[in-house]
Coordinates of C-alpha atoms (C1' of nucleotides) in Angstrom, one line a residue:
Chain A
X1 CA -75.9 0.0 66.8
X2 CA -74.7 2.5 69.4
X3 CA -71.2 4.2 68.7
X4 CA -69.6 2.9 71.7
X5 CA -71.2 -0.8 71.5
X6 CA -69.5 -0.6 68.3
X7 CA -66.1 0.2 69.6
X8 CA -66.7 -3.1 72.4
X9 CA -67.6 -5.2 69.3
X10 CA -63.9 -4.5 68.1
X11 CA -61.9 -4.6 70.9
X12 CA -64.1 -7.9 71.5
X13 CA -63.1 -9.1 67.9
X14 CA -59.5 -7.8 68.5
X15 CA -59.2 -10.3 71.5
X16 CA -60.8 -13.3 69.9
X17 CA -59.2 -13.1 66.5
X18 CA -56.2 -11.2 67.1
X19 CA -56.7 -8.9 64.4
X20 CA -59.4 -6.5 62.6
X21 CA -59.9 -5.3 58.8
X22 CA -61.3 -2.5 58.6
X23 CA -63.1 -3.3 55.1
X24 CA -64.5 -6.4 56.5
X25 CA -65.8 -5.2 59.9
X26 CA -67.2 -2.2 57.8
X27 CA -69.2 -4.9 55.8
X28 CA -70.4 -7.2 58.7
X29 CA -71.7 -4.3 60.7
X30 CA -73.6 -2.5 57.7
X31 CA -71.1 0.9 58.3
X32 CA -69.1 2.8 56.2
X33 CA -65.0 2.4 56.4
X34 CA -64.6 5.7 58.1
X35 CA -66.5 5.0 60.8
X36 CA -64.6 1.5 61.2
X37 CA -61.4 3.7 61.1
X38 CA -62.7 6.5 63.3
X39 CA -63.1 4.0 66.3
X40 CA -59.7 2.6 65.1
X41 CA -57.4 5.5 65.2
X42 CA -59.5 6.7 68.6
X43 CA -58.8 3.0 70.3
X44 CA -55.5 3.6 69.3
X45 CA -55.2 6.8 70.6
X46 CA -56.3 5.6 73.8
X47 CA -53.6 2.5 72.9
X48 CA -56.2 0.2 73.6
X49 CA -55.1 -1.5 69.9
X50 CA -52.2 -0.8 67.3
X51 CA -53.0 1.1 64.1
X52 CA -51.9 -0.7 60.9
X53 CA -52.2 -0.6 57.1
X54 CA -55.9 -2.1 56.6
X55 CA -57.1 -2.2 60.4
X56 CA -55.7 -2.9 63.6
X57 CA -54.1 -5.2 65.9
X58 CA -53.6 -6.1 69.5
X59 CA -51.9 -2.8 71.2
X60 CA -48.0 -3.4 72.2
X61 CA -47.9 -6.7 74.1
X62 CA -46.2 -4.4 77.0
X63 CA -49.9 -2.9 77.8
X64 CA -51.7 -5.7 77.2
X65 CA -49.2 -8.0 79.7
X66 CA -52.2 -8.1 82.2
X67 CA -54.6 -9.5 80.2
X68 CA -52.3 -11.4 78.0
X69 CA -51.3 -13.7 81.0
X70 CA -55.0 -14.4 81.9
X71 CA -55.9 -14.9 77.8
X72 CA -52.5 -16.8 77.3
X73 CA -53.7 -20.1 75.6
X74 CA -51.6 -21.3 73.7
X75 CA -52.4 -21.1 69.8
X76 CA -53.8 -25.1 69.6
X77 CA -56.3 -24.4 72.6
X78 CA -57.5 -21.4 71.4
X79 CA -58.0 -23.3 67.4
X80 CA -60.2 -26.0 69.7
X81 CA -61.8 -23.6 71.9
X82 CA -62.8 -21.8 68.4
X83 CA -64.1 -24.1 66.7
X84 CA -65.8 -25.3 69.9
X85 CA -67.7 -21.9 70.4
X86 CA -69.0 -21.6 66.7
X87 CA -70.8 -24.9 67.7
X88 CA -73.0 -23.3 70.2
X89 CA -75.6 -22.0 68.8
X90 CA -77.6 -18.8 69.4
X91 CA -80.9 -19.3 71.8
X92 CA -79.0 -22.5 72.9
X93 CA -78.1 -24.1 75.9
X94 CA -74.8 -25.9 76.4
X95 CA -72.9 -27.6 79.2
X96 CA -69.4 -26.3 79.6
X97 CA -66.6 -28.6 81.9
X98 CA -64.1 -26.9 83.8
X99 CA -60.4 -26.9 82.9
X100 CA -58.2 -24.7 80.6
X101 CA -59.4 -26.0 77.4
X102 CA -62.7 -24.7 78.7
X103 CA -61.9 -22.2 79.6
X104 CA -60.8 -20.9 76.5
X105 CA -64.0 -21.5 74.7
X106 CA -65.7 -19.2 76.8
X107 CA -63.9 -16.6 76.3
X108 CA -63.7 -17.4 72.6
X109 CA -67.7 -17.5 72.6
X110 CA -69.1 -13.9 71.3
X111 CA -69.6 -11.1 74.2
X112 CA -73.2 -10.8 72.6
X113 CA -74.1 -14.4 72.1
X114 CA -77.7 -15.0 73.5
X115 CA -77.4 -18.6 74.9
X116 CA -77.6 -20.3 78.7
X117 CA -74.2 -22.0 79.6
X118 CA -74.3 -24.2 82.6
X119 CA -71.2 -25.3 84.3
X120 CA -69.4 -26.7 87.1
X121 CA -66.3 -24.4 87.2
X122 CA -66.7 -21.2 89.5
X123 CA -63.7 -20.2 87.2
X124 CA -65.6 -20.6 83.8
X125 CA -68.5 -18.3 85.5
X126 CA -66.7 -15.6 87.0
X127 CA -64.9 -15.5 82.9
X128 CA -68.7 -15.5 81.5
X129 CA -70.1 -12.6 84.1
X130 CA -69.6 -9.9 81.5
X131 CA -71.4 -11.6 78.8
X132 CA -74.3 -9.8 79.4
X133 CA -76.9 -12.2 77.2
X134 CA -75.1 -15.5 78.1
X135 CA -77.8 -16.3 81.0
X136 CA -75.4 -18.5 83.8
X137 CA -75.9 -21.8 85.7
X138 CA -73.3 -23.1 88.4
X139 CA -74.0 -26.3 89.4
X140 CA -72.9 -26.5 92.8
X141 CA -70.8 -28.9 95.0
X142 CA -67.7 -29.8 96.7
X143 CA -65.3 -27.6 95.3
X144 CA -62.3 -30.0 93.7
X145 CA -59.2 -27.9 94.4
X146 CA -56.8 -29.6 92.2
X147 CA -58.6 -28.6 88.2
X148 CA -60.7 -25.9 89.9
X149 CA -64.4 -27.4 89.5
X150 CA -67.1 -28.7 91.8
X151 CA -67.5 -32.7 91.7
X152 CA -69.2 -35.5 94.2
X153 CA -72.7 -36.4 95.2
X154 CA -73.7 -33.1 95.2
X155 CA -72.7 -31.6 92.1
X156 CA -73.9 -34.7 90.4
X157 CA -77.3 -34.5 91.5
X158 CA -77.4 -31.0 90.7
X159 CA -76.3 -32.2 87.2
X160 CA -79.5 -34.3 86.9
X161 CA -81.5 -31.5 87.1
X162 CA -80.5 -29.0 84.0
X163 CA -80.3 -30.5 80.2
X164 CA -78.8 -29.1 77.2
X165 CA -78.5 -29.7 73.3
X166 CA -74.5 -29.3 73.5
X167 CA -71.8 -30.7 76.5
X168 CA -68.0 -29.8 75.9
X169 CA -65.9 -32.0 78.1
X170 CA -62.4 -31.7 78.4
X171 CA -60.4 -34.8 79.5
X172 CA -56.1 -35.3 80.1
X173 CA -56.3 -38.8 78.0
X174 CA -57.7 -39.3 74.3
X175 CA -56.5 -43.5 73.5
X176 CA -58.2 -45.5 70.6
X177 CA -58.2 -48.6 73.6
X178 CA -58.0 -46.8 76.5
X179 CA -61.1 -44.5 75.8
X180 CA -61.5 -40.7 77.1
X181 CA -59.7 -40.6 80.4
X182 CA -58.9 -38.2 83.5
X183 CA -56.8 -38.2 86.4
X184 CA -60.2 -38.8 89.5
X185 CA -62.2 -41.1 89.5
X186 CA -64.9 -38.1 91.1
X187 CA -64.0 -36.0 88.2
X188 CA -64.9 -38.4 85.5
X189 CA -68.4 -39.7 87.4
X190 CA -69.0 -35.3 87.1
X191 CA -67.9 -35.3 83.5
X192 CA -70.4 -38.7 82.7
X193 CA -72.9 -36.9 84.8
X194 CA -72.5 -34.0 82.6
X195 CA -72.3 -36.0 79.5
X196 CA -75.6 -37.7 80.3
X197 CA -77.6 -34.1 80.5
X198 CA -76.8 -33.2 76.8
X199 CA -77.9 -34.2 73.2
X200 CA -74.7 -34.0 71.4
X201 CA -71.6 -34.5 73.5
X202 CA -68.0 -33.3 72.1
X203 CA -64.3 -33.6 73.7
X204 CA -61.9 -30.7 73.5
X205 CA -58.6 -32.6 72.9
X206 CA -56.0 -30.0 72.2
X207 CA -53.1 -32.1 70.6
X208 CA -51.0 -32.8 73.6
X209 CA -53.9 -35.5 75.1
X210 CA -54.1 -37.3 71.9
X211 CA -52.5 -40.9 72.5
X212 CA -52.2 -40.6 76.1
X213 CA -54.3 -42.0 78.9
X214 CA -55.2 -41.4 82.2
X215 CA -56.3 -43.7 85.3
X216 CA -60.0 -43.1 84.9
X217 CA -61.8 -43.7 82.4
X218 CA -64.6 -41.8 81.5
X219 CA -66.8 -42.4 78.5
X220 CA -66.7 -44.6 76.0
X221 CA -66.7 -43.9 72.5
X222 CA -70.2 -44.8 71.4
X223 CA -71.4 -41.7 73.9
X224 CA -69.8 -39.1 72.2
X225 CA -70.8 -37.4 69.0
X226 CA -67.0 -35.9 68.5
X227 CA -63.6 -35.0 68.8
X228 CA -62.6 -31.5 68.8
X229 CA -58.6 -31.3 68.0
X230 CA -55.7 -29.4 66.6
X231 CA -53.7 -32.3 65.9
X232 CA -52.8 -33.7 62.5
X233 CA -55.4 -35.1 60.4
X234 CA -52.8 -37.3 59.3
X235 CA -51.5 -38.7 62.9
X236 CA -52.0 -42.5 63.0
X237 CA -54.0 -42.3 66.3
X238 CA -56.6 -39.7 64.6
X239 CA -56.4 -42.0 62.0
X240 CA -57.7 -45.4 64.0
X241 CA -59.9 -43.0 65.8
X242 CA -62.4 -42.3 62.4
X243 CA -61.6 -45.8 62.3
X244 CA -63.8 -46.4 65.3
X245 CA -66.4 -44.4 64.0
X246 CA -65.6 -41.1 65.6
X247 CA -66.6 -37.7 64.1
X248 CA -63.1 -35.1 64.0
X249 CA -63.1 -31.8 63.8
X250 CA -59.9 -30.7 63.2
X251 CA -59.1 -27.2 63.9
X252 CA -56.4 -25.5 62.3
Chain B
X1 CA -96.0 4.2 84.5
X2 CA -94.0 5.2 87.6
X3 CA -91.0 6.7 87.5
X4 CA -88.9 4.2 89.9
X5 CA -90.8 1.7 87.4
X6 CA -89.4 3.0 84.7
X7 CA -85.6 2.9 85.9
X8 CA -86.0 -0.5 86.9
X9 CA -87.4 -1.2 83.2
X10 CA -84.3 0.1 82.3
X11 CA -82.2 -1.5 84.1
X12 CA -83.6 -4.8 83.5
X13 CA -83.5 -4.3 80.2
X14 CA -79.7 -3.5 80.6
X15 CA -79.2 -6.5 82.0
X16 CA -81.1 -8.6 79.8
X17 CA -80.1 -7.4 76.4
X18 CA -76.9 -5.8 77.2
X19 CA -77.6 -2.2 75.9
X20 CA -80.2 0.6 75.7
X21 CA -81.3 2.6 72.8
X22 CA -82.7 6.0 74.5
X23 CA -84.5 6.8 71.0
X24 CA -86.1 2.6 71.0
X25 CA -87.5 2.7 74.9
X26 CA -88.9 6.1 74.6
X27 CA -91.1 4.8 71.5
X28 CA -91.3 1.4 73.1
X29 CA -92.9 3.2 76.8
X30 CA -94.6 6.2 74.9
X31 CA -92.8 8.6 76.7
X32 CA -90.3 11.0 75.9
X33 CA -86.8 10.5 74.7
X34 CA -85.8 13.4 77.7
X35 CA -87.2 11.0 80.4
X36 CA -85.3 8.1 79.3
X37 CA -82.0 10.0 79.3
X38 CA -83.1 11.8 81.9
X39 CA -83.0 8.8 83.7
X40 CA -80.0 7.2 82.1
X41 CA -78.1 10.2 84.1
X42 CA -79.6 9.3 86.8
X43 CA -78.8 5.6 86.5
X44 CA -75.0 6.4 85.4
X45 CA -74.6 9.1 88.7
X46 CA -75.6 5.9 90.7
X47 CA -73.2 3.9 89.0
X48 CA -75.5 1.2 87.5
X49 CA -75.2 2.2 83.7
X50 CA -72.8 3.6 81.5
X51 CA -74.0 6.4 79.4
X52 CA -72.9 6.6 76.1
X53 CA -74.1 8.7 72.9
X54 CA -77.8 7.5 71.7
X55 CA -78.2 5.3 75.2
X56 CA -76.2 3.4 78.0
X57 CA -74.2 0.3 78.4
X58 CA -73.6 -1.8 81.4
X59 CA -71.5 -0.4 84.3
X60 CA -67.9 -0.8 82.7
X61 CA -67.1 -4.4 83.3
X62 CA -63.4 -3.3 82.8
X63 CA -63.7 -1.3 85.9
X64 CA -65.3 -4.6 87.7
X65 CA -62.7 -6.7 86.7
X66 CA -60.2 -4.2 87.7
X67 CA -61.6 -4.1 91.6
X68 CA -61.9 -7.9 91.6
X69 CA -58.9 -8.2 90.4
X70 CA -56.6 -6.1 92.0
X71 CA -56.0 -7.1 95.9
X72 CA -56.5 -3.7 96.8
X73 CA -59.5 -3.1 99.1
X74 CA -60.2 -0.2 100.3
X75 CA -58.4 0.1 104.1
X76 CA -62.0 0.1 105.4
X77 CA -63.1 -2.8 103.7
X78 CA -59.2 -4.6 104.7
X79 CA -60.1 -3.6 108.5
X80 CA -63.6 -5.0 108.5
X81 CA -62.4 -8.0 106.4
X82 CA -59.6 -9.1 109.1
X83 CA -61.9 -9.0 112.0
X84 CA -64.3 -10.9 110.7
X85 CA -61.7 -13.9 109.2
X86 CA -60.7 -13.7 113.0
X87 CA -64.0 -15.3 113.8
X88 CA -63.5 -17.9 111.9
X89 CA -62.5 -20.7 114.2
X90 CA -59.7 -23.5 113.3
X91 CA -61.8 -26.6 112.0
X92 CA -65.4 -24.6 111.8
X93 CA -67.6 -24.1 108.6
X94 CA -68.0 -20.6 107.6
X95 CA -71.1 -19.4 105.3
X96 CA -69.3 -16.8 103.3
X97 CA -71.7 -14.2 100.8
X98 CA -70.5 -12.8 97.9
X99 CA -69.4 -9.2 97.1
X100 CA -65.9 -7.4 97.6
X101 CA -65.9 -7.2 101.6
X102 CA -67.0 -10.7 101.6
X103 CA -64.0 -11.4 98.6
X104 CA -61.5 -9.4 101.1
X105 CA -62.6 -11.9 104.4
X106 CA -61.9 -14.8 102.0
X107 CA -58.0 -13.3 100.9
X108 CA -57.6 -12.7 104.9
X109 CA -57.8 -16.1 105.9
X110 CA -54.9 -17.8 106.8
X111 CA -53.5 -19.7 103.6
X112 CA -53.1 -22.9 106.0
X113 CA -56.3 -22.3 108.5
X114 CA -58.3 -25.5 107.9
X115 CA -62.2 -24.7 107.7
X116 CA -65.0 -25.2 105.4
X117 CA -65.8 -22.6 103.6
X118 CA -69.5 -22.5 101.8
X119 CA -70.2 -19.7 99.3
X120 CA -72.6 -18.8 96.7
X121 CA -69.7 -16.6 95.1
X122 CA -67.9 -18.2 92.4
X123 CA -65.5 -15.5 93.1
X124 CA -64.8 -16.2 96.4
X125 CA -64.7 -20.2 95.4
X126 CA -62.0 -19.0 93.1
X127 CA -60.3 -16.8 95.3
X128 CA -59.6 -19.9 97.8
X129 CA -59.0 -22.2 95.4
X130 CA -55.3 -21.9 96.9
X131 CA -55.9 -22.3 100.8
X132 CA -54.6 -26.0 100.9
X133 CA -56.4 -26.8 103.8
X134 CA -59.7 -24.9 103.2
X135 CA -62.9 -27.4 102.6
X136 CA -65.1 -25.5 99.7
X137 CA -68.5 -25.8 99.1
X138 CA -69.9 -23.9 96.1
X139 CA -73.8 -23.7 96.2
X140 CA -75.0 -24.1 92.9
X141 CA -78.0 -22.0 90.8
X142 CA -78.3 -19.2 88.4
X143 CA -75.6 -16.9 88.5
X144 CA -77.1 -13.3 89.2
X145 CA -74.6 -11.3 87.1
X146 CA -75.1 -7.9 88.7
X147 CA -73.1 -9.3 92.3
X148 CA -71.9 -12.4 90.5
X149 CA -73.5 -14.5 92.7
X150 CA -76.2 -17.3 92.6
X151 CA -79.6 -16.9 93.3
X152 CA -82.4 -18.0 93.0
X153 CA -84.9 -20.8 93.7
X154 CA -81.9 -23.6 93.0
X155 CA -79.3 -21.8 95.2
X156 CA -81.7 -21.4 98.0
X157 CA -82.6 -24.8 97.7
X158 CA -79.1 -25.9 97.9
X159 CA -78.6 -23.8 100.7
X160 CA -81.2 -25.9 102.6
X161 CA -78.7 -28.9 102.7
X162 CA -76.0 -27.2 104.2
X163 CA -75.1 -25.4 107.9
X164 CA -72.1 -23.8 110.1
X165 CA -71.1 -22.0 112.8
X166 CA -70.5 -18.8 111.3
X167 CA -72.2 -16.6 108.5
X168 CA -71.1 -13.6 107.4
X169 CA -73.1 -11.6 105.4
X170 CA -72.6 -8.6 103.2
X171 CA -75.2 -6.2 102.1
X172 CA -75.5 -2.7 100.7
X173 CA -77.3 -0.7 103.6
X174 CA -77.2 -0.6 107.0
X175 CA -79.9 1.5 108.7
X176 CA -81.6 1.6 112.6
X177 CA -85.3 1.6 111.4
X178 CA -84.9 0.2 107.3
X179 CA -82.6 -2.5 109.0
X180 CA -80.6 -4.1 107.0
X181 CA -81.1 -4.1 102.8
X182 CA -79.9 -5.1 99.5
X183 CA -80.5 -4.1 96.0
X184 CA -82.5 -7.1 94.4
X185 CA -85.3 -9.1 96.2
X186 CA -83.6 -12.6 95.1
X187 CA -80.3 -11.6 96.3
X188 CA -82.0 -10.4 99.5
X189 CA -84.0 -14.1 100.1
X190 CA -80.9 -15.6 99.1
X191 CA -79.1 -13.9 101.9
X192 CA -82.3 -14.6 104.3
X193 CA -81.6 -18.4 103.7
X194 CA -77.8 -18.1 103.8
X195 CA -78.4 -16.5 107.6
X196 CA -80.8 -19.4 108.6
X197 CA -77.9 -22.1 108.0
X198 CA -75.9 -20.6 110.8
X199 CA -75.5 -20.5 114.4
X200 CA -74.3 -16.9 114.4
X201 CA -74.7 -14.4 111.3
X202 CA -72.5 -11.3 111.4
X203 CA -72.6 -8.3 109.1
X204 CA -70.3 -6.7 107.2
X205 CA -70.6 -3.1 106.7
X206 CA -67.9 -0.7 105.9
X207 CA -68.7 2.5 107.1
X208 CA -69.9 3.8 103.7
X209 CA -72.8 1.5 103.8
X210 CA -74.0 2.7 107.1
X211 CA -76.8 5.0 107.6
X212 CA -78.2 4.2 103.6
X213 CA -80.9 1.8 103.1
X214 CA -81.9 0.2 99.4
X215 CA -85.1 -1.5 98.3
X216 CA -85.0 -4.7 100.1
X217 CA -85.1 -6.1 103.3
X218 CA -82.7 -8.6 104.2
X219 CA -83.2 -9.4 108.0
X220 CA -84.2 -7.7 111.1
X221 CA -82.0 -6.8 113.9
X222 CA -82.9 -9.7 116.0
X223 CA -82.0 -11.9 113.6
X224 CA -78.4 -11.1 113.4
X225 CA -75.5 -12.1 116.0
X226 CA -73.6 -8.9 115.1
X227 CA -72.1 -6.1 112.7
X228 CA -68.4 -5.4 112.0
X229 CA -67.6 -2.3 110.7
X230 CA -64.9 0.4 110.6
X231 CA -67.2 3.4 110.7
X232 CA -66.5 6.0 114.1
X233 CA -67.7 4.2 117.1
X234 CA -69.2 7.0 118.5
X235 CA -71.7 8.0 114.9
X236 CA -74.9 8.0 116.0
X237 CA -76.3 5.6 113.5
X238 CA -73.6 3.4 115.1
X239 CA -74.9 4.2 118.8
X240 CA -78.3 4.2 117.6
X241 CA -77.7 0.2 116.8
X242 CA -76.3 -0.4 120.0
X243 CA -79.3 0.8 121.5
X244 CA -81.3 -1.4 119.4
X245 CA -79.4 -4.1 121.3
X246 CA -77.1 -5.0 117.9
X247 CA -73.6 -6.4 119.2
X248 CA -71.1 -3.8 117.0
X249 CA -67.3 -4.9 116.4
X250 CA -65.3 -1.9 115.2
X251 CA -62.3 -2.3 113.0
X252 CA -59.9 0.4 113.1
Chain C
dC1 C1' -111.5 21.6 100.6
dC2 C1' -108.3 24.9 99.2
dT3 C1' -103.7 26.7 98.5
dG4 C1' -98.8 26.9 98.0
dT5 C1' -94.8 24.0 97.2
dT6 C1' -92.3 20.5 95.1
dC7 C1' -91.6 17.2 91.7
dT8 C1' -92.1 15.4 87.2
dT9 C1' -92.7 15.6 82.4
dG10 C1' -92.7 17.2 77.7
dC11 C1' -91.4 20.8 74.5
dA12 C1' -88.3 24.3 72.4
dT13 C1' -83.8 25.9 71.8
dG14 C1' -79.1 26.1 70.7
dG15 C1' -75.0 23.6 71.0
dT16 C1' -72.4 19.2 70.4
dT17 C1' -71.3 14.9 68.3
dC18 C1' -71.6 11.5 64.9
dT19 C1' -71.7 9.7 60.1
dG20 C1' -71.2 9.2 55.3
dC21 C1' -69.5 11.3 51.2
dA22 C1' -66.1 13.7 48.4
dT23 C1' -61.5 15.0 47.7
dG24 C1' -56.7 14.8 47.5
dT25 C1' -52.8 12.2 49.5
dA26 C1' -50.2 8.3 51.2
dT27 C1' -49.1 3.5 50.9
dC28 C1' -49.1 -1.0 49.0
dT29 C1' -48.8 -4.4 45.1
dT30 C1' -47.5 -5.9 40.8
Chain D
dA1 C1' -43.6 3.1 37.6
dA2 C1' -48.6 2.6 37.6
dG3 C1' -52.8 1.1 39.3
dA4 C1' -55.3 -0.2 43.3
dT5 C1' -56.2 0.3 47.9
dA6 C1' -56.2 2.7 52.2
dC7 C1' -56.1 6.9 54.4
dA8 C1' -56.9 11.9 56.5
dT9 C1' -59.4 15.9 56.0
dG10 C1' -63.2 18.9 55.4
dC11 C1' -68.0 19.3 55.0
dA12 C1' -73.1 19.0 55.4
dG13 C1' -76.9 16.7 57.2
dA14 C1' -78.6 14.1 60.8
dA15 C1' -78.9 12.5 65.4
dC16 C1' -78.2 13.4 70.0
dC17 C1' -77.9 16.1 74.1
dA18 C1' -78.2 19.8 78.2
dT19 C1' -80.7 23.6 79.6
dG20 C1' -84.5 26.4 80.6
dC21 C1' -89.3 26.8 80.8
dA22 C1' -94.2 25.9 81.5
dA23 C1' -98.0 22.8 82.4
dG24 C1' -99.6 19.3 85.2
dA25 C1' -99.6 15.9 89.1
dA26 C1' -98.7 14.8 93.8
dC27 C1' -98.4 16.3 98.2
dA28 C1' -98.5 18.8 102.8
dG29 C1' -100.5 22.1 105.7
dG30 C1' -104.1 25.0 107.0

DNA sequence: CCTGTTCTTGCATGGTTCTGCATGTATCTT
DNA sequence: AAGATACATGCAGAACCATGCAAGAACAGG
């Protein structure tokens, strides 16, 4: 491993996980300590992270402010978009839906993660362009201003010809009745369309959507193999959802 | 092996596997370790590679995101980028390519002008994601990462299906007898069916780009309605074009 | 076909940078 | 306060690099 691909890999793992050990790192990557804490107190130097007892942090929120407002999920989409990403496995191919949730898996998937992501959201592209082993597929179409993705005729066809082992799909409504639901009616044929192309299919619910519903429906629950969430393993609606037979991964 | 072989080994392997390991291609290619990082220097003088200790990285994606990000193009670039928005007529479809002059047309159209916009440039679908009244069309294929654009057999394809008024085209050299060129022969067919789905197909070149040609072809002269640029009016590459006939707008 | 020029390539050299270990110190935990 | 852990420093060996040089290939001109 090449000295500065190493110092990458940490500022990488600084941004997903929001912290480093030194000790640990030093383990994972086969190194000795010092040369974890080398590349910490230089990064450091260059305030590109904060020096602490036992590794690093993030650097003073006041340089990372730019980045910070693009990253900015907030804690219970970035659990979901975690334990989305560790689903995707190396060599893999997987279907990623536009939308914030989304979003936040791929930047939460590894910057060296050899896998093909295919997606409908120019957004969710441009964020995977500097994962140089993540090979890229935009399925085009009629660009649907409102969430940011391409939908209709177009992108649908375009959707019948790519499959994949994995589809995330976001939605705005997660109801035991009322199903997995969004806010167009083009949007959900895009996100069935997408749904379709895969092998396993699972929704990124961040707690918020749980219990709520939305005009359009968009899959039923038989089509999905789970429910990615941060809610309460507890909550009543989780609760009549295992009922139904759905699988919940809870992310904490 | 040839030597331009070899760099384009290089880079290809950059962009496939995300690093290079001077000491691992030189054993690899049976050829010295002083070639490779002879040509690493090369490669990183050019701007296409990184060069770090024991091999090179990909260009610094930080300093990408930084251009992209910030709205700060180059005066040349603004110049050419305003005159050609200007051609774009209220209620026409404009092809729009990728890159940053192309990315600077798209942040000079009028926020309420409506058009149709059609791009291969998830970029440029993102940067008009806010023009209310702007029709988008993405074209949809794999996403070449070097330009961030799509290419390939899909995207030409999709390209088929759609037409306008107005293309406007960027590429990376401008020359009277090499003609007009790009870096990478998908991205230059891409272009070549981009230009076929118009009535008119204008150039963008900002006057560093003129006088330098690269690998390959994108069009001939005839093929093209005209060039915009900001380079001297009287240069003598520039009067050399209007000699071949080429209709030249100047931006100053 | 020959000759001189230019370019490329591999090797040798000496300098630079990196890395892991050892040592003594600082900091944390109990 | 004492033990454990983390740290900075110095050091030596290894890896890496720029430079200069010479042999060979490619090429142009006679």
């Amino acid at each position: 491993m090449l000295a500065a691909e190493r110092r990458e890999h940490l500022l990488d793992l600084l941004a997903r996980t929001g912290k480093i050990v030194a000790k640990d790192v030093a383990a994972d990557l086969g190194i000795s300590e010092d040369s974890v804490r080398r590349d910490l107190r230089d990064l450091a130097a260059e305030g590109l992270c904060q020096r602490v007892y036992g590794g690093a942090l993030p650097a003073s929120p006041a340089v990372v402010d730019y980045d910070a407002r693009q990253t900015v999920a907030p804690d219970g989409k970035r659990q979901v978009a975690s334990v989305a990403a560790a689903l995707v496995q190396p060599g893999s191919s997987v279907i990623l839906d536009g939308g914030t949730t989304a979003l936040a898996v791929a930047r939460a998937l590894p910057k060296d993660l050899a896998c093909t992501v295919i997606t409908h959201s120019p957004t969710i592209a441009t964020a995977l362009i500097d994962h140089p082993r993540a090979e890229l597929f935009l399925l085009g179409g009629r660009v649907f201003k409102h969430s940011a993705v391409t939908c209709g005729a177009a992108a649908v066809e375009a959707a019948q010809n790519v499959s994949a082992e994995l589809c995330l799909l976001g939605v705005t409504g997660v109801h035991p009745e009322a199903g997995l639901t969004t806010g167009d009616a083009d949007e959900a044929a895009m996100k069935r369309a997408l749904a379709a192309r895969a092998a396993d299919t699972y929704i990124l619910a961040s707690c918020e959507k749980i219990g709520t519903a939305s005009p359009y429906r968009v899959l039923p629950w038989e089509k999905i193999t789970g429910l990615i969430t941060d809610a309460d393993p507890h909550d009543t609606v989780i609760g009549q959802l295992k009922t139904l037979g759905v699988e919940v991964l809870v992310a904490q």
